[in-house]
Coordinates of C-alpha atoms and ligand atoms in Angstrom, one line a residue:
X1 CA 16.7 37.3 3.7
X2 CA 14.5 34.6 3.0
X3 CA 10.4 34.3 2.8
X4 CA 9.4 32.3 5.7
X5 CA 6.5 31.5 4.0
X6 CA 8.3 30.4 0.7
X7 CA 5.6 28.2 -1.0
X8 CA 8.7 25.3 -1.0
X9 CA 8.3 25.5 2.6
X10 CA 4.8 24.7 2.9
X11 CA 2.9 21.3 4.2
X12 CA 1.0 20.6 1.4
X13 CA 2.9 20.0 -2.3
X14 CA -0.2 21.3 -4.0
X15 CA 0.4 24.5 -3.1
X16 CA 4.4 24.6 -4.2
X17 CA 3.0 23.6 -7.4
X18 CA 2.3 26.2 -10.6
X19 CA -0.8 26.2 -11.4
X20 CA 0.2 25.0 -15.5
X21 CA 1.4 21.5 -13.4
X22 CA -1.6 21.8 -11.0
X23 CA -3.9 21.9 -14.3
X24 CA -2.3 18.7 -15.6
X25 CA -2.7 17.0 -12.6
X26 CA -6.3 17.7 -12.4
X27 CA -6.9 17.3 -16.2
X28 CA -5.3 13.6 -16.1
X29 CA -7.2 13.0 -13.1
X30 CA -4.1 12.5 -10.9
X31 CA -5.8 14.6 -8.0
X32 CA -9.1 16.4 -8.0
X33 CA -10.0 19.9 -8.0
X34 CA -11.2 20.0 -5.1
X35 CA -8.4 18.0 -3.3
X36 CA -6.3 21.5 -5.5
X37 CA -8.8 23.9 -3.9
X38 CA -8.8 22.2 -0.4
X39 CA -4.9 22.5 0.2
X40 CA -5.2 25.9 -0.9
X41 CA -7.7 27.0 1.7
X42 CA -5.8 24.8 4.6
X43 CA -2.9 27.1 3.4
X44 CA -4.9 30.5 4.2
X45 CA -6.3 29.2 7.6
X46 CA -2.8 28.2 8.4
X47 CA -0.9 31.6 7.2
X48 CA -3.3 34.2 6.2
X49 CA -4.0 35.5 9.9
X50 CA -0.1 36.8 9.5
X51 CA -0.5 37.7 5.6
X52 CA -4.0 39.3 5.5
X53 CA -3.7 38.4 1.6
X54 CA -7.8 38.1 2.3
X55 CA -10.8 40.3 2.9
X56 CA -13.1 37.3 2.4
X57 CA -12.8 33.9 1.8
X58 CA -15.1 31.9 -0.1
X59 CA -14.7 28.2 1.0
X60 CA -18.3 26.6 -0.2
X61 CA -18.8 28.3 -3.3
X62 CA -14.7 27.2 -4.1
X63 CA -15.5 23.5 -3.3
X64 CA -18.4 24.0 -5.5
X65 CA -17.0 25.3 -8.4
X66 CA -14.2 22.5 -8.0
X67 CA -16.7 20.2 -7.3
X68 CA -18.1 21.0 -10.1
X69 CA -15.5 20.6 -12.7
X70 CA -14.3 17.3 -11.0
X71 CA -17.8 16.0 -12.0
X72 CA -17.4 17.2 -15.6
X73 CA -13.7 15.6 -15.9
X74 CA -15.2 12.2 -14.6
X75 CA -17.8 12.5 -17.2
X76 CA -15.4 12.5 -19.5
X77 CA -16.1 16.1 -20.6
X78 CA -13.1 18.2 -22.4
X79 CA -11.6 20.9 -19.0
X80 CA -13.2 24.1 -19.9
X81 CA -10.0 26.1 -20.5
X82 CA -6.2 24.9 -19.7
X83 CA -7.0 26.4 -16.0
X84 CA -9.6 24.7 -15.0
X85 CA -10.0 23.4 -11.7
X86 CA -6.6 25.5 -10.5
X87 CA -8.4 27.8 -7.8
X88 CA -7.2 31.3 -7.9
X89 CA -7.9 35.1 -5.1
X90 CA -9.7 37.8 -6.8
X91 CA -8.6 41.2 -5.7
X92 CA -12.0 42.3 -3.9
X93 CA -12.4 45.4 -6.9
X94 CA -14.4 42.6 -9.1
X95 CA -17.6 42.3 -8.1
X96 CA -19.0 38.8 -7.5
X97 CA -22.3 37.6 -6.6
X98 CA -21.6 35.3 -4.2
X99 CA -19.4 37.1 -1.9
X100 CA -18.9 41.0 -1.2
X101 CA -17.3 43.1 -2.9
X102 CA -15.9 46.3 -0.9
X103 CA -12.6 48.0 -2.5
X104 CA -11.2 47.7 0.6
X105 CA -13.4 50.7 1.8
X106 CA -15.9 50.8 4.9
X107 CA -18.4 52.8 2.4
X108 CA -19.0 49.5 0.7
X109 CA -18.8 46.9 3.9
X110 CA -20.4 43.6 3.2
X111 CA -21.9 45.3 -0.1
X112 CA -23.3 42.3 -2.0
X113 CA -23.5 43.0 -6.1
X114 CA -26.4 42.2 -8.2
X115 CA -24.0 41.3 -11.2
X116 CA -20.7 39.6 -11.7
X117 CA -17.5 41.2 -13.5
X118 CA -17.1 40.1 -17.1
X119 CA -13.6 39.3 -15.8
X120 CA -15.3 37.3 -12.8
X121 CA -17.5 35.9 -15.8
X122 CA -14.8 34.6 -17.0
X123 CA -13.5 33.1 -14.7
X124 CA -16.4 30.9 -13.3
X125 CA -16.6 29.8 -16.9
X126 CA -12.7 28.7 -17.5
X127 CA -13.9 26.4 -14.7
X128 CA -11.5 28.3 -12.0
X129 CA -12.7 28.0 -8.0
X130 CA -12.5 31.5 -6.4
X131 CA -10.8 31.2 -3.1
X132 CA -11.9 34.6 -2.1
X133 CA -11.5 38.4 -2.3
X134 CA -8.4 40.1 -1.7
X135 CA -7.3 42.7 0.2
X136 CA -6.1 46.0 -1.8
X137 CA -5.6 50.2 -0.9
X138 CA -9.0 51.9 -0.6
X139 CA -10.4 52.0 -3.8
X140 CA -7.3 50.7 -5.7
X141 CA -5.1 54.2 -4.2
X142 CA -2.1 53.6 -2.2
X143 CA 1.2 51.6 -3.0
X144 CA 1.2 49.8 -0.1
X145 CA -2.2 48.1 0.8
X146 CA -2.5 50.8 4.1
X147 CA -4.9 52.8 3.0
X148 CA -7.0 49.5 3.0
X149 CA -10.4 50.3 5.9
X150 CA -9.6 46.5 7.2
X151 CA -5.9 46.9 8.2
X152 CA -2.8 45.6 5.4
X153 CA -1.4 43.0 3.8
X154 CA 2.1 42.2 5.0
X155 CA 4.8 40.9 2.8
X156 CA 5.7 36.8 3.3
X157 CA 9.1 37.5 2.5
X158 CA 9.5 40.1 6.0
X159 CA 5.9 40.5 7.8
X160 CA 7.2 44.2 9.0
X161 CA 7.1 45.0 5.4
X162 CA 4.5 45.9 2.7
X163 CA 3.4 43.8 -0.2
X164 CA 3.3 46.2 -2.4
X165 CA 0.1 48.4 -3.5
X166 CA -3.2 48.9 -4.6
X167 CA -3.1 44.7 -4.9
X168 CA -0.8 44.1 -2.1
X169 CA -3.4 41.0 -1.4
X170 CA -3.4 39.2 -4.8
X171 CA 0.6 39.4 -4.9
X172 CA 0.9 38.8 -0.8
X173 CA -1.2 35.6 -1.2
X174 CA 1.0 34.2 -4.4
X175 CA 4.1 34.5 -2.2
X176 CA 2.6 32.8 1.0
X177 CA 1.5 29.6 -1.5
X178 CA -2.1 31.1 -0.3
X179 CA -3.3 31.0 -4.2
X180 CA -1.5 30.0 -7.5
X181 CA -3.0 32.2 -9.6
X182 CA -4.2 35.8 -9.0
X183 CA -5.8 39.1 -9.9
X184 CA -5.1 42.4 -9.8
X185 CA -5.9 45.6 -11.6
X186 CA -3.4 48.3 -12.7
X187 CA -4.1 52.0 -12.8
X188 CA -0.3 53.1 -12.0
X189 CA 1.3 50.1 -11.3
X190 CA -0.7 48.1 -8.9
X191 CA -0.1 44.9 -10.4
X192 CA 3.5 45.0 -11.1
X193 CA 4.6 47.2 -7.7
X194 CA 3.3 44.9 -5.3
X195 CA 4.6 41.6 -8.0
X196 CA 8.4 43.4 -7.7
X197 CA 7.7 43.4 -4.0
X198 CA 7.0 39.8 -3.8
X199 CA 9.3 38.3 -6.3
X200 CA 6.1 37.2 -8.6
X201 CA 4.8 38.2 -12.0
X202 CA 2.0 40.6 -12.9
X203 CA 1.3 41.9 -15.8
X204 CA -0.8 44.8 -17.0
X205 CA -2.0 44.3 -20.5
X206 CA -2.6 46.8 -22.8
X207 CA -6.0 49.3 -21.8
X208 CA -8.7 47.7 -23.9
X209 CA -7.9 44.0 -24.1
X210 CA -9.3 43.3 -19.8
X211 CA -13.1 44.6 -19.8
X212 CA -13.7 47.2 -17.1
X213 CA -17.1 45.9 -16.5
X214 CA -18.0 45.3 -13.0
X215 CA -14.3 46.4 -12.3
X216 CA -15.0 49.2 -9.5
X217 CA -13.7 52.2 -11.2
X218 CA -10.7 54.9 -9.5
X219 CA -9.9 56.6 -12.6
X220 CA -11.5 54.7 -15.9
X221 CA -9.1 56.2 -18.7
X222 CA -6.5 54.2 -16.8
X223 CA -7.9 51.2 -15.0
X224 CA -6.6 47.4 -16.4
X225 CA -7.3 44.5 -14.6
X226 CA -4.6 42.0 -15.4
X227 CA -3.2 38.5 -14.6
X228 CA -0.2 37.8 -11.8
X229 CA 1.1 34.6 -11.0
X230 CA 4.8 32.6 -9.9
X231 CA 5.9 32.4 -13.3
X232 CA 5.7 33.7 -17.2
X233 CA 3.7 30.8 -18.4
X234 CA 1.3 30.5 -15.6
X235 CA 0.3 34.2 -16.0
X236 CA 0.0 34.0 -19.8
X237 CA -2.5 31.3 -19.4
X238 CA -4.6 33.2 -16.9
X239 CA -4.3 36.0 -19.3
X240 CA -6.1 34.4 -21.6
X241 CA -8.8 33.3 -20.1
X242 CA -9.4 37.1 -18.9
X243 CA -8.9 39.1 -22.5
X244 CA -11.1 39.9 -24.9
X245 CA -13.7 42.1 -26.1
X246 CA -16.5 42.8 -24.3
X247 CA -19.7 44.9 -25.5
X248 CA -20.3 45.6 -21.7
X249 CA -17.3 48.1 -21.9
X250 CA -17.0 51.2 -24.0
X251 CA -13.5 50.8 -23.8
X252 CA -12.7 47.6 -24.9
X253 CA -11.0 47.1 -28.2
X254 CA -12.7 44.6 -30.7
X255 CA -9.5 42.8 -32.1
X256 CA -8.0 39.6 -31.1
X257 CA -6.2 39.1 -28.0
X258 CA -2.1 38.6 -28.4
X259 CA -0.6 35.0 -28.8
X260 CA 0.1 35.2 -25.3
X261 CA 0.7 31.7 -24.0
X262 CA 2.3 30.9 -27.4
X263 CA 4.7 33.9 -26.4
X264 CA 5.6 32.3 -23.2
X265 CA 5.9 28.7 -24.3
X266 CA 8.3 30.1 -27.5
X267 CA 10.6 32.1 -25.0
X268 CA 10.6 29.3 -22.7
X269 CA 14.1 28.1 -24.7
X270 CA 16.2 31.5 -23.3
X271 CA 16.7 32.9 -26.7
X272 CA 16.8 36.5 -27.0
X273 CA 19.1 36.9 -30.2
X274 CA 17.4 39.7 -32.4
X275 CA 15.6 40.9 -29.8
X276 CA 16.1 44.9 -29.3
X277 CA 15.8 45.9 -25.2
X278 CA 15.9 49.8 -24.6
X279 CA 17.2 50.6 -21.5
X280 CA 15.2 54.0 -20.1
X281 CA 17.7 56.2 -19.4
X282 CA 15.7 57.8 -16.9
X283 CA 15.1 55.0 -14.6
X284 CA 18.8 54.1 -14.5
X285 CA 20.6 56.5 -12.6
X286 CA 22.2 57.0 -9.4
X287 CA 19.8 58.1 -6.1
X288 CA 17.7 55.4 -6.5
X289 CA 18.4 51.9 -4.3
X290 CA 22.0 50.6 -5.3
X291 CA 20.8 46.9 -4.5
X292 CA 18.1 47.5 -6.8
X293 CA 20.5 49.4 -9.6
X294 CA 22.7 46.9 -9.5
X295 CA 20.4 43.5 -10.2
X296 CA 19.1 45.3 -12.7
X297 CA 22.4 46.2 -14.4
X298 CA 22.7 42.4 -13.9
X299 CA 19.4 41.5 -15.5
X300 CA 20.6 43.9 -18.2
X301 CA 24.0 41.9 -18.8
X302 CA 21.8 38.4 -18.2
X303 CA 19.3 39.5 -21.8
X304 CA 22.5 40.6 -23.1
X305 CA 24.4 37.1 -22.9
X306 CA 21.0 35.8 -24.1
X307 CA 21.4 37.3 -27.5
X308 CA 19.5 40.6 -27.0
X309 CA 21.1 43.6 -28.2
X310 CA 20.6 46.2 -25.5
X311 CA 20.0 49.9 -26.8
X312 CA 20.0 53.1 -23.9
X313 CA 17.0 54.8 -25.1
X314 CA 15.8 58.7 -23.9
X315 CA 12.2 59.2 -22.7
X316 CA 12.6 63.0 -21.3
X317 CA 9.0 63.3 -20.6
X318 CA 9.2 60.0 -17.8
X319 CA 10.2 62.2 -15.3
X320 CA 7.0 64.2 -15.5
X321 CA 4.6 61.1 -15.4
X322 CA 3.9 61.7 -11.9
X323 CA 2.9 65.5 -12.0
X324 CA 0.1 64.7 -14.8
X325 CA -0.7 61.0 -12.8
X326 CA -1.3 62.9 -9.5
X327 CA -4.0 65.3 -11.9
X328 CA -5.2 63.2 -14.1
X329 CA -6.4 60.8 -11.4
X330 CA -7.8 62.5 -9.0
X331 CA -9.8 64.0 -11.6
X332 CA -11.4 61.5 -12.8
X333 CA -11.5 59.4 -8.6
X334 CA -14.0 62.8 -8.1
X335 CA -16.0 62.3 -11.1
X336 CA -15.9 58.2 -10.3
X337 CA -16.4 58.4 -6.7
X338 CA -19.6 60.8 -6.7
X339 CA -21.9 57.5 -7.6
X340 CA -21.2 56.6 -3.3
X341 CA -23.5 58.9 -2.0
X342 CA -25.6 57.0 0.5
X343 CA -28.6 57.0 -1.3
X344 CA -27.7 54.1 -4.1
X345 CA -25.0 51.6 -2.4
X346 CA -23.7 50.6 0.4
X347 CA -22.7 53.0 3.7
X348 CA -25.8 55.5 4.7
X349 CA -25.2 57.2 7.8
X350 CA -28.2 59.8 9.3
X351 CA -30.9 58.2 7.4
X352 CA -33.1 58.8 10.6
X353 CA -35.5 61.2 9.4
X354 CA -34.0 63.8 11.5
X355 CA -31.4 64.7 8.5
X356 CA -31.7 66.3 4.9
X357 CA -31.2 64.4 1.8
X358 CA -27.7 66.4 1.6
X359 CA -26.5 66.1 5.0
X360 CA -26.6 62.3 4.4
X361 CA -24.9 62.2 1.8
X362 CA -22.0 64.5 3.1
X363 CA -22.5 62.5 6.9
X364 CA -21.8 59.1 4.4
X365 CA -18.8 60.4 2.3
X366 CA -17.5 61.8 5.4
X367 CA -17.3 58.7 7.4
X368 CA -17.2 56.3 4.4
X369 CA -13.8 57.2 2.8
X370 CA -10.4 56.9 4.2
X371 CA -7.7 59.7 4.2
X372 CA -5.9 59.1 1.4
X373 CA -9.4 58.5 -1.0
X374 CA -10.7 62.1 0.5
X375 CA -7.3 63.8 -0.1
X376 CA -8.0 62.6 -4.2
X377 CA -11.5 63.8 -4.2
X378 CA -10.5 66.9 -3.1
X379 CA -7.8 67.7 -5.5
X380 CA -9.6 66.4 -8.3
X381 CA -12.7 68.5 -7.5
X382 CA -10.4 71.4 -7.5
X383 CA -8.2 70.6 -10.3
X384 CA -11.5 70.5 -12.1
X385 CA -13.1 73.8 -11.2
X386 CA -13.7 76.7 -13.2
X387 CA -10.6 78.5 -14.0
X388 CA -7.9 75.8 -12.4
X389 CA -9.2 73.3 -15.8
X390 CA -6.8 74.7 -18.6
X391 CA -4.3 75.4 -15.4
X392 CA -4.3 71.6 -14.2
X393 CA -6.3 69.0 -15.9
X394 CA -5.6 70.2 -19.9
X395 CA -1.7 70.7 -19.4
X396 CA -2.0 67.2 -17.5
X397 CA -3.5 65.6 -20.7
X398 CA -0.9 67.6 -22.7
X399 CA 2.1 65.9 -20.6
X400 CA 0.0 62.8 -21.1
X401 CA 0.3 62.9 -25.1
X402 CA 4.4 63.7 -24.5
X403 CA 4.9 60.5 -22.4
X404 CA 2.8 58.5 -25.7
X405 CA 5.3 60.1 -28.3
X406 CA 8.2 59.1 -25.9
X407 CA 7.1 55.6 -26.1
X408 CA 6.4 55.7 -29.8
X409 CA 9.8 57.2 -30.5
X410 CA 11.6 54.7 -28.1
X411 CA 9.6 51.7 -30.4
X412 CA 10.9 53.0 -33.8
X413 CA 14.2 51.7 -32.2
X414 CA 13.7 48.9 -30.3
X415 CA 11.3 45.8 -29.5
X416 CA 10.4 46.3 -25.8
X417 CA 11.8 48.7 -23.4
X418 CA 12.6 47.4 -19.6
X419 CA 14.0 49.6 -16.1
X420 CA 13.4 48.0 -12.8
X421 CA 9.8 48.4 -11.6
X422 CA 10.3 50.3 -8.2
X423 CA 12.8 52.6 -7.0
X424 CA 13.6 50.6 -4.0
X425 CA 12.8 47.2 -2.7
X426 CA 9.8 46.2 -0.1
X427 CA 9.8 49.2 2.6
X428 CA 8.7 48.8 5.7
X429 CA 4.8 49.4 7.0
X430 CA 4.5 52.8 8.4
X431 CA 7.5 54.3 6.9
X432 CA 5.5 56.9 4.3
X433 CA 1.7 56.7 5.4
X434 CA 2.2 59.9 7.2
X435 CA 3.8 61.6 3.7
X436 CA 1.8 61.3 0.9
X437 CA 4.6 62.3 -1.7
X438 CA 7.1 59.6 -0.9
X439 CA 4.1 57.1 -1.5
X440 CA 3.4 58.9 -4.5
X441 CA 6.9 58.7 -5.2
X442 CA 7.5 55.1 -5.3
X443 CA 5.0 54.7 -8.6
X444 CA 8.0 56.6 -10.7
X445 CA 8.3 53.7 -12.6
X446 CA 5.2 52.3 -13.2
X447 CA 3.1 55.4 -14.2
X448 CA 4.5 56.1 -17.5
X449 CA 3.2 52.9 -18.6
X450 CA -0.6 53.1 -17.9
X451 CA -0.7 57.2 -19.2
X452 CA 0.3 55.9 -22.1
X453 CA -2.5 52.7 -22.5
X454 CA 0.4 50.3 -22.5
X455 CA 1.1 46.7 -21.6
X456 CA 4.0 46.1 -18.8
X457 CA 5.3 43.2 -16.6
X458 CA 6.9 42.6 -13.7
X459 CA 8.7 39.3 -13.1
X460 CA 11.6 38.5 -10.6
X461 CA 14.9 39.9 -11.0
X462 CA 16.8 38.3 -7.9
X463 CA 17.2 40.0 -4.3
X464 CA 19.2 43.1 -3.7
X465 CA 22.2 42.5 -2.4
X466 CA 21.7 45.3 0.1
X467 CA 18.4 44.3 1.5
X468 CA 18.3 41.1 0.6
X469 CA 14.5 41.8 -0.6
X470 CA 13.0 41.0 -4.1
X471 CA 13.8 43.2 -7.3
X472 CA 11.5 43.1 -10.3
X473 CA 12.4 43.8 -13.7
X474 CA 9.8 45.8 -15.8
X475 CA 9.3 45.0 -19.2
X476 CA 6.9 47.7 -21.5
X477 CA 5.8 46.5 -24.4
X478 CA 3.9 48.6 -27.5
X479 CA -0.1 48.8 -27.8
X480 CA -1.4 45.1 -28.2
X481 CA 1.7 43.5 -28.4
X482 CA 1.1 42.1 -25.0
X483 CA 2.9 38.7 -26.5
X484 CA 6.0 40.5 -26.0
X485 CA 5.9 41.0 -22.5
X486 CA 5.7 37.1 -22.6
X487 CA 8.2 36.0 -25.1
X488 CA 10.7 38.2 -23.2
X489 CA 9.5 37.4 -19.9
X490 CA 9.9 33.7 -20.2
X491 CA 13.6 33.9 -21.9
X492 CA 14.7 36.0 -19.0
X493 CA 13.3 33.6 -16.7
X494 CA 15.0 30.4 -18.3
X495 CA 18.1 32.5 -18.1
X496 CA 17.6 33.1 -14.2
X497 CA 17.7 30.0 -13.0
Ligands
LIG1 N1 -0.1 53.7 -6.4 C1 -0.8 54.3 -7.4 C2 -1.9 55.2 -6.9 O1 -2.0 55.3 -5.7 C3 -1.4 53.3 -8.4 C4 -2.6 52.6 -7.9 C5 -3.2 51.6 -8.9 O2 -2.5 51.2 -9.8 N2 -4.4 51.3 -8.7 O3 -2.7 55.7 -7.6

């Protein structure tokens, strides 16, 4: 199997580039941002009506914002972070002023926000052209970008395929050379399912460190936007520029973010002596994909020649992350979700003064939200009523504090734990939209993570021998030790190639 639309294949170097030697090419003045930004959106016309990596593109205010930095770099101004210039896709959950933001849903077509993202922010201020909004699963739930209202994303590496889910987009456009930076956001995997998918690297750091502001919310206790890119370094630099506290969001943790980019540049040299990986036992066993098993078991030998001392570690409560997920979520998607009512944003269907305030807003939810975003509300709503509380959502939360003392038992041994990131490799579209619990089921390895508030990465871990598809390898790292993701991360990467 190869990706047709492997970035080495593509008509224009600047977009085989990564974006660390796209930055330096800009920041020496070797080529300009924009000329960076240009080849970038030639690549979309050319590929993206077979990807669909995009909801909306954003060609002016890109060549702006490139424009824009060129004229500070001729001026002899300092780049405003290592990025700048190096144009990167937004997954369309942000919201942006200058282009709409719609979580992939019809009840927010062509919304247009009053506010940008602190994330977005951010961005614009590293000095990084957006090159548009990506496509994602209603409302960041799906594992496949299907339950997206404007059709998915197929994978470059087999078009019949899915790139992964909620961010299938961000991931989808990496792997077409579409964009060499990207973000996503991660609630139970939706950065590092649909980076396994595509043979990139996403990360999710650690709840707290990404600011949730202007981040449209599916379930807040668990939402982290995060960076994904073709390689370690590139994604520690964009993390970066998009950690840190922020005052906007209750949630965000005042403390510094982790040496990050430092991490990547010191694994860089392969060494992993001292370093203690945990294998989770309950991701490694038979009745999951043997192509997938087995280059894992390889990646597992690889860390091992690299020095690493490799520990099988027990996490009994892992196999119950996805009971107390499927609660916990849909609890707090029906709390979320009541704000889209008709009357505030976006969708309002009846308003012809033959209708009642109520039948409105029940006329808009009804024809606003997908399937799959209905099917949450629902269960939430219910798990939440009187008397199914204790029943559902409290032993939910219990299972929840289990899956945190598995973690913290599993650290008292070792540095970083790792299992692949999916059960299988890319499957095809269509195969489980009709069954809810196999979609469900394809999160078993992510969802442990993000119940916990923890920091994970996915990065390439060769193709199955069976399918001939991408593998990624997960890494999970402790609370705010994001760096390790990094350090790791990087060494395993020297020692792929
Ligand atoms: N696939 C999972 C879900 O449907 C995770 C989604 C996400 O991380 N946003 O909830």
């Amino acid at each position: 199997m190869s990706n047709k639309y492997l970035v080495a294949g593509s008509e224009n170097e600047l977009t085989t580039k990564t974006a660390a030697e796209l930055a330096g090419l800009i920041h020496s003045r070797e080529v300009t941002s924009r000329e960076v930004t240009q080849a970038h959106l030639d690549r979309i016309a050319a590929v993206d009506t077979d990807i669909h990596a995009f909801l909306h593109v954003g060609a002016e205010a890109a060549l702006a914002a490139a424009d824009d930095v060129d004229k500070r770099l001729d001026a002899g101004e300092a780049p405003a972070s290592a990025l700048a210039g190096v144009p990167l896709a937004l997954k369309d959950v942000f919201t942006t002023t200058d282009a709409p933001t719609t979580a992939a849903s019809k009840m927010l077509e062509g919304y247009m926000s009053p506010y940008d993202a602190t994330v977005t922010g951010k961005i614009r201020a590293a000095g990084i052209p957006i090159l548009g909004k990506t496509n994602m699963d209603e409302f960041a739930m799906g594992s496949s970008t299907e339950n997206s209202a404007y059709g998915p994303t197929h994978n470059p590496w087999d078009l019949e395929r899915t790139a992964g889910g909620s961010g299938g987009g961000s991931s989808a456009a990496l792997a077409a050379g579409e964009a060499p930076l990207a973000i996503g956001t991660d609630t139970g995997g939706s950065i590092r399912q649909p980076a396994a998918l595509t043979n990139t690297v996403g990360v999710k750091p650690t709840y707290g460190t990404v600011s949730r502001y202007g981040l449209i919310a599916c379930a807040s206790s668990l939402d982290q936007g995060g960076p994904t890119a073709r390689n370690v370094l590139d994604t520690a630099l964009l993390h970066e520029v998009i950690a840190g506290y922020d005052a906007f969001d209750a949630t965000s943790v005042n403390r510094p973010v982790a040496p990050v980019v430092a991490a990547a540049r010191e694994g860089a040299n392969g060494d992993l002596k001292g370093v203690k990986v945990g294998v989770v036992k309950q991701f490694d066993r038979e009745g999951f994909q043997p192509g997938v098993l087995e280059a894992f078991h390889a990646s597992v030998e690889q860390m091992r020649s690299q020095g690493a001392e490799i520990i099988e570690v027990d996490c009994p409560h892992f196999d119950d992350a996805m009971g107390a997920y499927y609660l916990i979520l849909p609890c707090e998607v029906s709390s979320n979700l009541a704000r889209f009512d008709g009357m505030r944003y976006g969708l309002r269907v009846g308003d012809d003064g033959t209708h009642s305030a109520d039948e409105v807003m029940a006329m808009t939810r009804a024809q606003g939200f997908g399937p799959e975003v209905k099917r949450r509300i629902i269960l939430g709503t219910y798990a939440l009523s009187v008397g199914y509380y204790d029943a559902y959502y409290l032993q939910a939360q219990r299972v929840r504090s289990l899956i945190a003392q598995d973690f913290a038992k599993a650290y008292e041994k070792v540095d970083i734990l790792v299992s692949p990131a999916t059960p299988t490799t890319a499957f095809k579209l269509g195969e489980k939209v009709t069954d809810p619990l196999a979609m469900y089921n394809f999160d078993l390895f992510t969802l442990p993570l993000n119940l916990a508030g923890l920091a994970g990465m996915s990065l390439p871990a060769g193709l199955a021998s069976d399918s001939g598809l991408p593998v990624g390898l997960q890494l999970m790292a402790p609370a705010f030790h994001d760096d390790r993701l990094y350090r790791v991360g990087a060494a395993f990467e020297a020692g792929q190639k």
